[in-house]
Structures are given as C-alpha cells and as structure tokens.
mmCIF file of C-alpha atoms in Angstrom:
data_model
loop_
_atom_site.group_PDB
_atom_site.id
_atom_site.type_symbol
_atom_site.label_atom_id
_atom_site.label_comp_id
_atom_site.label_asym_id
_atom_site.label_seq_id
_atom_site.Cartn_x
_atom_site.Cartn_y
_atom_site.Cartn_z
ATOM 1 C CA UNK A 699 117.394 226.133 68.164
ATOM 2 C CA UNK A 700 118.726 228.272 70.707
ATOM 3 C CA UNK A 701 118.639 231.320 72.499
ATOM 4 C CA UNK A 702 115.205 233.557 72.130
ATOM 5 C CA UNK A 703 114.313 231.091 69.243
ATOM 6 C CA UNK A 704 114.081 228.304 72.299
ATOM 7 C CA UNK A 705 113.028 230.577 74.935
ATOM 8 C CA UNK A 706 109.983 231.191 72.634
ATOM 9 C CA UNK A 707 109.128 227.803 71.236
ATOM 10 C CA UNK A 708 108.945 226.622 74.831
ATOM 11 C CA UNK A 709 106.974 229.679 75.696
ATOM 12 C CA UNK A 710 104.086 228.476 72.848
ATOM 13 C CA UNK A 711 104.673 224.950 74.307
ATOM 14 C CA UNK A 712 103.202 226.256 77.991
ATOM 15 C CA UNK A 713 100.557 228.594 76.399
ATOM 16 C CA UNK A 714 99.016 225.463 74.150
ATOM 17 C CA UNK A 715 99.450 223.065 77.401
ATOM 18 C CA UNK A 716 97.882 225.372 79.726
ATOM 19 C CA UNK A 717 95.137 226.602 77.190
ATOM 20 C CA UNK A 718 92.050 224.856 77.980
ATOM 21 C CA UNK A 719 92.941 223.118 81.662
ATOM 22 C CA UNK A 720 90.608 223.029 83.837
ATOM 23 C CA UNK A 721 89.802 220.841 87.157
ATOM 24 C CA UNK A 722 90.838 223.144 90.014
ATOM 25 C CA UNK A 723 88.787 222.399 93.196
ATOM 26 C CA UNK A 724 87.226 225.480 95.621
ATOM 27 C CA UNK A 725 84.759 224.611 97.929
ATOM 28 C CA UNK A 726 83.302 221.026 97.372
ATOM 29 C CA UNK A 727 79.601 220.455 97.715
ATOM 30 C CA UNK A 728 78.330 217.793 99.894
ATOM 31 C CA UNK A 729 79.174 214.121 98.416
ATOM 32 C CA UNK A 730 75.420 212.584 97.280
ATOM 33 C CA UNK A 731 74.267 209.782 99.780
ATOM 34 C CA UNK A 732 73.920 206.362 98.618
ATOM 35 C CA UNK A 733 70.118 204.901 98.087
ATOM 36 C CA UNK A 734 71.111 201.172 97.071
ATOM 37 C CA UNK A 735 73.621 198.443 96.460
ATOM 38 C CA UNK A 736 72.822 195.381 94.528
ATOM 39 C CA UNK A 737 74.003 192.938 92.562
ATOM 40 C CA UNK A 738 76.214 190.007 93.538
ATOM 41 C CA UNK A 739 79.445 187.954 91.777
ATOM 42 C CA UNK A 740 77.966 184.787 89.095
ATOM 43 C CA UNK A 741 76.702 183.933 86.503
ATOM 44 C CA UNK A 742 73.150 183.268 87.249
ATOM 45 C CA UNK A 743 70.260 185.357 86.103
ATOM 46 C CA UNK A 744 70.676 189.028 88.062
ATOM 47 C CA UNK A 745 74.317 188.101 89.338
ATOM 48 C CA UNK A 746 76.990 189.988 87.767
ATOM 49 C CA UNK A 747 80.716 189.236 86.287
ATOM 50 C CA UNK A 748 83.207 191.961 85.610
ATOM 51 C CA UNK A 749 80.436 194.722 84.334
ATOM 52 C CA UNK A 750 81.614 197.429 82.892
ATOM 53 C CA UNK A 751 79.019 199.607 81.251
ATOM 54 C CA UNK A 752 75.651 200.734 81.960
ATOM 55 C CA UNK A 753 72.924 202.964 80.445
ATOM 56 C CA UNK A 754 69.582 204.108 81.943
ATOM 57 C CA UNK A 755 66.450 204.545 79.985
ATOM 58 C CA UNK A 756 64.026 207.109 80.388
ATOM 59 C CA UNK A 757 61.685 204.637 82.251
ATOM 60 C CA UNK A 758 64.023 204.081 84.664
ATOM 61 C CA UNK A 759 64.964 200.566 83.068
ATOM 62 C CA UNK A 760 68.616 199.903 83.399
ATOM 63 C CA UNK A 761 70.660 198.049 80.825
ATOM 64 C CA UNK A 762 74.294 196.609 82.469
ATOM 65 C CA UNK A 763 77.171 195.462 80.152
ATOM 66 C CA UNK A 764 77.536 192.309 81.889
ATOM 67 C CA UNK A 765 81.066 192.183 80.299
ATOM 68 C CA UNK A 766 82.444 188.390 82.194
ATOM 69 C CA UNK A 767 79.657 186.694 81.658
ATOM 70 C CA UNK A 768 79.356 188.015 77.567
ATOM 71 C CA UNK A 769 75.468 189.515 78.019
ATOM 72 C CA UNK A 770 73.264 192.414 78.511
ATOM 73 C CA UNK A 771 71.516 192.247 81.605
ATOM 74 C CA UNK A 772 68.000 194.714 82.300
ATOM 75 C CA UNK A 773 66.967 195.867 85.794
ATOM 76 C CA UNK A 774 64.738 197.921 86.873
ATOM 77 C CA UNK A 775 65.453 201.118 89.471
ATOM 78 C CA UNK A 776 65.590 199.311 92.239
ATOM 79 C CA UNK A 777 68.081 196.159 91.279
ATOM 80 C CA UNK A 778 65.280 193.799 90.444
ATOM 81 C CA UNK A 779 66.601 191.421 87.731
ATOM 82 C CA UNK A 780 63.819 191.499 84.247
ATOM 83 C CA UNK A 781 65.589 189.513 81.675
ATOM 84 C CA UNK A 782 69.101 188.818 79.795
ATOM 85 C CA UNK A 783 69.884 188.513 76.188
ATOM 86 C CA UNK A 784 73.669 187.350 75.061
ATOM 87 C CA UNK A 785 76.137 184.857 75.126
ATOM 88 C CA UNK A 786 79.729 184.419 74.572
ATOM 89 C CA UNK A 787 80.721 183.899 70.564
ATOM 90 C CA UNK A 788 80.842 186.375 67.183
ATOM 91 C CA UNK A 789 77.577 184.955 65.406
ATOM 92 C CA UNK A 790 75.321 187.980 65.335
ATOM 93 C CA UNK A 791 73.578 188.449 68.775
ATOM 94 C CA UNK A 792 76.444 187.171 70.466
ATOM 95 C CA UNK A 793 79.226 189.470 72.803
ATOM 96 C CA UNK A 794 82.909 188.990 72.813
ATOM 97 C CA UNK A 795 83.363 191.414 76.447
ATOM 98 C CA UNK A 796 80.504 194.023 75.458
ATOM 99 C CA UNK A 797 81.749 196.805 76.761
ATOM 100 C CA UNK A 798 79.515 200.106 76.865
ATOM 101 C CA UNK A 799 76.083 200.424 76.005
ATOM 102 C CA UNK A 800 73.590 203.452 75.227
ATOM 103 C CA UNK A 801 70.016 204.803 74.620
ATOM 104 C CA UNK A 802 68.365 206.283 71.322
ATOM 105 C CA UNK A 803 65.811 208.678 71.839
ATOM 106 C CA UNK A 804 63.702 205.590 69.535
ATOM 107 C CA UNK A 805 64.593 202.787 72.829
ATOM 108 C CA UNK A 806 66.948 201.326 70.698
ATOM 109 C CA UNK A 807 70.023 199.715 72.665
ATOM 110 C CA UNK A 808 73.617 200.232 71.301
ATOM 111 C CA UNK A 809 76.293 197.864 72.359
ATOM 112 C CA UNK A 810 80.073 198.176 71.807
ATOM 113 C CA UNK A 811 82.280 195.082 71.814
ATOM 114 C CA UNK A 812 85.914 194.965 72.945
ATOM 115 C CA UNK A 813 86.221 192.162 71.627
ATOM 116 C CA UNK A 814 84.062 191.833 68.850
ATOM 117 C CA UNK A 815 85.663 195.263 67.086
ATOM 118 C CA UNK A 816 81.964 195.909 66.639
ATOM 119 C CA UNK A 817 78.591 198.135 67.498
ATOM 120 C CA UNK A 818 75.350 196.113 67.387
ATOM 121 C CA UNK A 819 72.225 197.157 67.823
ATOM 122 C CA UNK A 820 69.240 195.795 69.742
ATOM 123 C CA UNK A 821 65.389 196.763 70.523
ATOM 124 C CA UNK A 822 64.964 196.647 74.504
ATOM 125 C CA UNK A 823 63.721 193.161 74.427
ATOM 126 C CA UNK A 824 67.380 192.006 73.117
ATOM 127 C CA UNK A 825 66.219 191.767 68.933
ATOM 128 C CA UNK A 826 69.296 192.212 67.028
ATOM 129 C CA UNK A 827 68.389 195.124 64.486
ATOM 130 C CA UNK A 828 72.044 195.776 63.054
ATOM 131 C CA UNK A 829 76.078 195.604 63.548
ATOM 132 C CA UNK A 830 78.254 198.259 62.743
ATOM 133 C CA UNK A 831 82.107 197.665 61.924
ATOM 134 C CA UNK A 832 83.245 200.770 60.582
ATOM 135 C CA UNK A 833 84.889 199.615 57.780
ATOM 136 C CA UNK A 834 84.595 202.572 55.277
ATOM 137 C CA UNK A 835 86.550 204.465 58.139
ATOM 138 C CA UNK A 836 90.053 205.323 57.212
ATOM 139 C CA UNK A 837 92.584 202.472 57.946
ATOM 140 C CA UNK A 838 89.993 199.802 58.526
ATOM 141 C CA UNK A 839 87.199 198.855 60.910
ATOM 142 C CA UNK A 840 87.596 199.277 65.274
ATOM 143 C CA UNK A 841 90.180 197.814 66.733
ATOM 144 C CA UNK A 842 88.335 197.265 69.952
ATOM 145 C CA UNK A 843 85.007 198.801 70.262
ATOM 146 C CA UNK A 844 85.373 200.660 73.689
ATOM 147 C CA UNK A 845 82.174 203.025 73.793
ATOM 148 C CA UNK A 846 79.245 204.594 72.218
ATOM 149 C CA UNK A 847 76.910 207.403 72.406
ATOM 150 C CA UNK A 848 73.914 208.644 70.624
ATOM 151 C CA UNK A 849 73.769 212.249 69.139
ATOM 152 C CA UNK A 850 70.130 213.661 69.860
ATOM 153 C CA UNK A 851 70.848 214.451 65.873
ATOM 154 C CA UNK A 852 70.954 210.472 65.897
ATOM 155 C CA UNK A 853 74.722 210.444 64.547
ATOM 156 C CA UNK A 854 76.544 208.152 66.049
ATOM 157 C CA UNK A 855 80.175 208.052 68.075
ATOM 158 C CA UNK A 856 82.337 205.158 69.038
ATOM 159 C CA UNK A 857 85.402 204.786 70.950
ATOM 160 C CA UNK A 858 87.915 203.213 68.345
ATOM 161 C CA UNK A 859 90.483 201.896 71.764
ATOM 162 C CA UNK A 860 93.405 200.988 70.505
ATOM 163 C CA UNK A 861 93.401 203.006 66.863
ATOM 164 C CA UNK A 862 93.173 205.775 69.647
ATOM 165 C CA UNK A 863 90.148 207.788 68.017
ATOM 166 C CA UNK A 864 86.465 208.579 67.771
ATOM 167 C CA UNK A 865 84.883 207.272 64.834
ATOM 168 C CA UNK A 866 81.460 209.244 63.959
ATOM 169 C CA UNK A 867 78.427 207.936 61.758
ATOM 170 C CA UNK A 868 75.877 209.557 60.133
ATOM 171 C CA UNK A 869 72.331 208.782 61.163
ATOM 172 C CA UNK A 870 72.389 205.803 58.358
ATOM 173 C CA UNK A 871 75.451 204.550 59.465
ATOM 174 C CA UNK A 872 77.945 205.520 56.622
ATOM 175 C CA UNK A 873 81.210 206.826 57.932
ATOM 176 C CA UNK A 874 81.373 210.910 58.514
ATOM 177 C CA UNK A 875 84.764 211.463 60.620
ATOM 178 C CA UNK A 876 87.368 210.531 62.690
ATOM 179 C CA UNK A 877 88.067 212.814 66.168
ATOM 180 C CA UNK A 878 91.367 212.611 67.738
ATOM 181 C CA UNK A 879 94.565 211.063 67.006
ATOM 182 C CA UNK A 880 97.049 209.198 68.417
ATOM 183 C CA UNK A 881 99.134 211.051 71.296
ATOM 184 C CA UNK A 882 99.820 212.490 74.624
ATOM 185 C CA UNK A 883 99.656 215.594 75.979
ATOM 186 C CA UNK A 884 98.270 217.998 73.331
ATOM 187 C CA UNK A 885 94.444 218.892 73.108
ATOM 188 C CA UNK A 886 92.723 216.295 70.411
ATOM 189 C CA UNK A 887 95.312 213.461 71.179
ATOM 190 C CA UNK A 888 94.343 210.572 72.741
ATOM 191 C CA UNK A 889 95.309 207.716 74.154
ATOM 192 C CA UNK A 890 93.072 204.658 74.372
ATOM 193 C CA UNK A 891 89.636 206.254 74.987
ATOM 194 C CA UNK A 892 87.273 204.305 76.593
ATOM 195 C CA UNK A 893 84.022 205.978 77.090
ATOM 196 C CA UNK A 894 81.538 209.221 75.502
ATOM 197 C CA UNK A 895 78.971 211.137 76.524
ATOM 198 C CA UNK A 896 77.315 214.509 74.231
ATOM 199 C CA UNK A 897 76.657 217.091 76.129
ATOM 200 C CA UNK A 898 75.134 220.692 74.935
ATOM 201 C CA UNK A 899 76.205 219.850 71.203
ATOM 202 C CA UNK A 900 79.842 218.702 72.835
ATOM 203 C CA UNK A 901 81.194 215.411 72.788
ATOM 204 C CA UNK A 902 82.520 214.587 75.863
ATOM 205 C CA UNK A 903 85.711 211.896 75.690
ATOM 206 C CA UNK A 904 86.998 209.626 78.337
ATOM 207 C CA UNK A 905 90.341 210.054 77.444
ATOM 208 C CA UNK A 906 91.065 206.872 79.722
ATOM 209 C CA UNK A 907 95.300 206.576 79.740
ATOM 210 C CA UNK A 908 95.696 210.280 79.166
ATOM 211 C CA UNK A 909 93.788 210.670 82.525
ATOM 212 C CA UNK A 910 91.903 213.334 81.557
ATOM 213 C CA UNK A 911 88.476 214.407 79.864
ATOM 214 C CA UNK A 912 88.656 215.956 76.530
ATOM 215 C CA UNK A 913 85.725 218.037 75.081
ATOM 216 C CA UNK A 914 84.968 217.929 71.216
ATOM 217 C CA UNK A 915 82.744 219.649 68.471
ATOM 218 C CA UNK A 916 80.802 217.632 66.560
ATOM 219 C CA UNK A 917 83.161 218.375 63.860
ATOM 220 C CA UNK A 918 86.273 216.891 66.116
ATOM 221 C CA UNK A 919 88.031 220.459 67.015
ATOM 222 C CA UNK A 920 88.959 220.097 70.776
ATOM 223 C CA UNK A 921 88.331 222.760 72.648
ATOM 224 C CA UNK A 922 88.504 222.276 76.382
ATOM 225 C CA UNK A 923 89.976 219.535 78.333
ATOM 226 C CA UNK A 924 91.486 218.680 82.350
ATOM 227 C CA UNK A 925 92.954 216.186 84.803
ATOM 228 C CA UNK A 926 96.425 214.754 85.155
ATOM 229 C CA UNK A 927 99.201 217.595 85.733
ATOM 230 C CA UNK A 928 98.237 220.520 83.756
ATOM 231 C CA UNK A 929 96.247 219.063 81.546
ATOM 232 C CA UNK A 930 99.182 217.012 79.908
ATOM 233 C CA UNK A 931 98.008 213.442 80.601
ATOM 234 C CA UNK A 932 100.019 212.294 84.018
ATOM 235 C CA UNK A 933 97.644 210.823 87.125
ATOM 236 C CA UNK A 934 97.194 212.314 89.765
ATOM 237 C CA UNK A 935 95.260 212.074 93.297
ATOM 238 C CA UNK A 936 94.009 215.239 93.854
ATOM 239 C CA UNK A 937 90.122 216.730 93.250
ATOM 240 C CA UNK A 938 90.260 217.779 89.005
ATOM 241 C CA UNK A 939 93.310 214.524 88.636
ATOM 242 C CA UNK A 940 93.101 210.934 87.611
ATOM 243 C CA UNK A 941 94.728 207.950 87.540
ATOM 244 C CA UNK A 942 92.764 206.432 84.566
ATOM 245 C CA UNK A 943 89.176 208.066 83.349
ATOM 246 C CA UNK A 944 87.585 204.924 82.386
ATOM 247 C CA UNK A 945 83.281 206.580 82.224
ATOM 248 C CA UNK A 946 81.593 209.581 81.974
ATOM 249 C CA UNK A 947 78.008 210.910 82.258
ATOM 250 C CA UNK A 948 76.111 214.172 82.072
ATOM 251 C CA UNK A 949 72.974 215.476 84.153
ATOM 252 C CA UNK A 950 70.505 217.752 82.936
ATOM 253 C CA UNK A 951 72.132 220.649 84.164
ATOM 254 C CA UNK A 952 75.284 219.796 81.651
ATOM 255 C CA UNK A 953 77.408 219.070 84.827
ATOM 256 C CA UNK A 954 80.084 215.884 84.241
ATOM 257 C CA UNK A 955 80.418 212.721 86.036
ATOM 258 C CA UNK A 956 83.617 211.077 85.795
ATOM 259 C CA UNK A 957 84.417 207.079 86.490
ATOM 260 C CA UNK A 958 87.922 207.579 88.065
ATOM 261 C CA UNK A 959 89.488 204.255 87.519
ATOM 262 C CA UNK A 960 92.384 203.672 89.723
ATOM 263 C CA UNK A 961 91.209 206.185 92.337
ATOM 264 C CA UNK A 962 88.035 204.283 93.053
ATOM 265 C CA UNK A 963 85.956 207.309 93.111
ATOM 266 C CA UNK A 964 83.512 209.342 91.229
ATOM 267 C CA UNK A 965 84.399 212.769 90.540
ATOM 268 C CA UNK A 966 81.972 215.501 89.193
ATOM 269 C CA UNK A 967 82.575 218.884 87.184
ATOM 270 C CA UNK A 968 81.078 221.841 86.243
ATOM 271 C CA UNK A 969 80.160 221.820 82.340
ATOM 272 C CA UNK A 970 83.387 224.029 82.088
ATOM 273 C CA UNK A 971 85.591 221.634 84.055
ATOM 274 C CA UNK A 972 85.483 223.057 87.775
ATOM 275 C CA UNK A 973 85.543 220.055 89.865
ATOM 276 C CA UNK A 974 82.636 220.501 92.318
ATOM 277 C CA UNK A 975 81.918 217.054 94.307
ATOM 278 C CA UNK A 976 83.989 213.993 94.608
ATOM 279 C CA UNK A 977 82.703 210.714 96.671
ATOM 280 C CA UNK A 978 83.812 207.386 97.138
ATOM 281 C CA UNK A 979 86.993 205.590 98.332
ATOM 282 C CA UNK A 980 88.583 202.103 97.631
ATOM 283 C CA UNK A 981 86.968 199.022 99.378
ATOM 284 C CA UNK A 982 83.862 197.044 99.450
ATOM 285 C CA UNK A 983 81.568 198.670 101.638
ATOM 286 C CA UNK A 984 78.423 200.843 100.990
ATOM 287 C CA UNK A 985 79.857 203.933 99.119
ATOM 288 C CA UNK A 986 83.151 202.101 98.380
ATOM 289 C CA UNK A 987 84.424 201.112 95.069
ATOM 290 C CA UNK A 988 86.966 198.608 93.663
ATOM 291 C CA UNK A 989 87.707 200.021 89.958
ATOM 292 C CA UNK A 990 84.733 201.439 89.057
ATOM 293 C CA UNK A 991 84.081 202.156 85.098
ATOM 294 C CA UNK A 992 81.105 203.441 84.247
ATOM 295 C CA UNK A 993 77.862 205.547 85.567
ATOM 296 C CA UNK A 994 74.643 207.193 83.989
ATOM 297 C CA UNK A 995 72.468 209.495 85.430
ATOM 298 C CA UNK A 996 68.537 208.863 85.516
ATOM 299 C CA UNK A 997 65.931 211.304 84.335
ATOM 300 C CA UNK A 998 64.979 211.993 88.099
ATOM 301 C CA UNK A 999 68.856 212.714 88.501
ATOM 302 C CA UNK A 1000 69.968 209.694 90.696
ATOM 303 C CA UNK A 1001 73.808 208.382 89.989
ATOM 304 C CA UNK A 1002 74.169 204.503 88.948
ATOM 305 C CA UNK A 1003 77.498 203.738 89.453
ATOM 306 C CA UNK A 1004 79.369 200.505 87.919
ATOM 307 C CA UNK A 1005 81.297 199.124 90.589
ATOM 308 C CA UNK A 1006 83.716 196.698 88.558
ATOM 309 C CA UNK A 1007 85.882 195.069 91.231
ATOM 310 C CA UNK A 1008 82.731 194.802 93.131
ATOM 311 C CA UNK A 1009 80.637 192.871 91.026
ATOM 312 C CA UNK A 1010 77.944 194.894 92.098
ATOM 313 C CA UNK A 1011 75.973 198.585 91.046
ATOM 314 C CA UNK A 1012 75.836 201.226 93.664
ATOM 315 C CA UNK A 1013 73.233 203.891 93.325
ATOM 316 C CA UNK A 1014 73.095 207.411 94.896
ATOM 317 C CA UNK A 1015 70.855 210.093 95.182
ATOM 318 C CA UNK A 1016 70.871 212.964 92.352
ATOM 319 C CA UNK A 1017 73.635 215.988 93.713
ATOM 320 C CA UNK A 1018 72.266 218.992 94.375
ATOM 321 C CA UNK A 1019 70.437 221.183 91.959
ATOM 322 C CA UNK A 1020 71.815 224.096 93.282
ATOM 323 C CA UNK A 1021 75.652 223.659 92.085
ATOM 324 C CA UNK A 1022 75.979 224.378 88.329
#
C-alpha cells in the first residue's frame, strides 16, 4: 500500500484511536480529606495480608478480599474487625488468592478467585450458596478469576484475566456473552482486566495492562474509553494516564473512581471520562499509598480505598457533590 491508499489507511487508524479518548484534566477540584486508616500487616483476626478487593454494603458493612491470608474479612465503617470466613485450599468454601468481591441487591457476597479460576457465592455470614466456573463459555472455564460485579438486572460479569475478556451470566448463571478480546490499543481489546463496575446501564472495565478504562454495553459494544497516550494503552503520569488500572468504583452521581496501580493514587472522572480530582502519592503515611488496587464508595458517599503495599484500608470523605 502506498501513496493516498497509505496516507488514508493511517488517516482511519488516528480517527478510530482518537474516537472515544477521554481523560484531559481542567481545573481539579479539591482532593477529599482522609477520615481513617486502619488495619495492620498479619494474619490474626482484623490484621490484613496483601488485600486486594473490597466491597461496601448498604449498611455500611465492609467485606475485604483478604487475598495473603486466603479469606474474607467483614468490618464495619469504622475498621472494627466482626468476623472472617475462608481458608487457603479448593474444597468449596475455601480461597486460592480471592481476589475481588461484590454486593447483590439480595446481600449476597460474590467472590472471584485468582487462583481458584472460580466465582463463589456466599450469604454475609460466610454460607457458601454456589460456585461458578464458566464452563459453557467459549474455550473453557476462567483462567484466573480477576473481578466481579452485579447487574441491578442481577446478570452477572467477571473478569476472565488472562483469557483477556469479560464473561457475562444470566441471572441463573448459564453463560450469555463474552466482552472484549484479546489486544492492545483498539476500543474492546483488552489486556488482562482486572476489575468492573456497572454504571448507568454501562459496564465499566479496568482494563489493568492497557492502562486505561474501557466502557461497555451490556451487549459488549465499546463505546468510550481513556488513559495511557491517546487512548492506545501506554502509562503515563499525568491527571487522565496510568501506569496500571488495577480498581474502579462509581458514586451515585455516575462519576468514576479509578485504583491507579503503579502511580499510587486514586484518580476520579466525570461519567464521560473528564478527569476531575486526583489524591494520593506513594509512601506510607496518612493519604499515602503503596500499590493500591481497589476502592468502593459507601451509600453516604465516603471513598474506601485498598491500600495493598500497605496492608492497611484508608478511608476518605465523599468528594464534593457539586462536580459532576
């Protein structure tokens, strides 16, 4: 191919690479402050080990993927330690790294397993209800069960890591689709997702080694996506860039928190991608973070953040109401 033949193709290659960025930073809003920091490294009752994921229920109860020590350990709002259910093995009940969890609008606790290549489910007082392997997917079952997320329809999503998809589920369980495919770059590619999040009949994707967030329809056509250079998957520093987007979370308002690995900082975006607020640095003080992964957002808007190298959860309080 040469001449206006090339000049074109390349032409359509910037169009489709640009369409849908977003992430460009104007005038931040005031980082929120931080309210609490607890948790400490071990494996005793309320003491944490490598935790990854986290999930808060609409009573304020908060459910940590205690991912090193193989169990799911339940606080309440303020860090006080209520009870543990888990230990390392494959037997039903047990975790092999659980690595995200979520809430049903039911109570009903959904865990995904790195290393188990499985969703189980649990009432809140740790009773194993049912696994999911996704073997009626095509190709097989997960390969690494990264993270999961709840439709209000009650279909369910899971982060397939390293087949490099979303699987979805109808309420039942059977097998309905599979969102994404393997790649770089182009919208609906991805590349090891890690965490998911629905958002006004969206499905939000942490797209974790593309370094960027992708945005979904239920029926898997992407349609909006940013972070990295352009959109095209390379880290970056920058407000609207990472460098690895391991969680994400949604408010109320439909604005998007983002877990930004490698950066050790939380970033947060307009619904449409507009970076508005980004706090946190690298280190182990109050408001610092070594590699954090994951965050959720309670009903009365305050940030939990996962705080991975840290052993530890940090909690802020919600960002202003008036940014949307």
């Amino acid at each position: 191919m040469t001449g206006p033949a090339l000049r074109g193709a390349l032409g359509a290659f910037v169009i489709a690479l640009l369409a849908g960025t977003a992430g460009c930073a104007g005038e931040l809003i005031p980082a929120p402050k931080l309210i609490s920091v607890w948790g400490e490294s071990g494996s005793a009752p309320g003491e944490l080990h490598q935790p990854i994921g986290i999930a808060v229920a609409p009573d304020a109860t908060v459910f940590v993927a205690d991912t090193g020590n193989n169990r799911i350990e339940v606080f309440d709002s303020d860090g006080k330690f209520l009870r543990a259910f888990g230990s390392r093995g494959e037997e039903p009940g047990a975790f092999r790294r659980p690595m995200d969890v979520d809430i049903d609008a039911q109570g009903r606790l959904y865990v995904a397993e790195h290393g188990g290549d499985r969703v189980q489910v649990f009432s809140r007082d740790g009773e194993l209800l049912r696994s999911l392997r996704g073997e009626d997917a095509p190709g097989g079952g997960f390969d690494a069960a990264a993270g999961v997320v709840v439709a209000p329809s009650g279909e369910l999503y899971v982060a397939d890591f390293y087949n490099h998809r979303v699987v979805a589920f109808r309420k039942d369980g059977s097998f309905r689709a599979v969102i994404g495919t393997p790649g770089r770059v182009l919208p609906g590619r991805l590349h090891y997702p890690t965490d998911l999040e629905w958002s006004e009949g969206r499905l939000v994707v942490a797209d974790a080694y593309n370094n960027r967030i992708q945005v979904f329809t239920k029926d898997g056509e992407a349609v909006a996506r940013w972070g990295g250079i352009l959109g095209s998957g390379l880290p970056g520093d920058e407000p609207g860039s990472f460098r690895v987007a391991t969680g994400v979370a949604v408010d109320t308002l439909g604005r998007i928190y983002v877990a930004d690995f490698k950066n050790h900082r939380i970033q947060v975006f307009t619904g449409d991608g507009k970076v508005i607020t980004v706090f946190g640095s690298q280190g182990s003080g109050p408001g610092e973070f070594e590699r954090p992964t994951d965050l959720d957002i309670g009903t009365d808007g305050r940030i939990y953040v996962v705080d991975f190298g840290n052993d530890r959860i940090q909690v802020f309080e919600p960002l202003s109401r008036a940014v949307q």
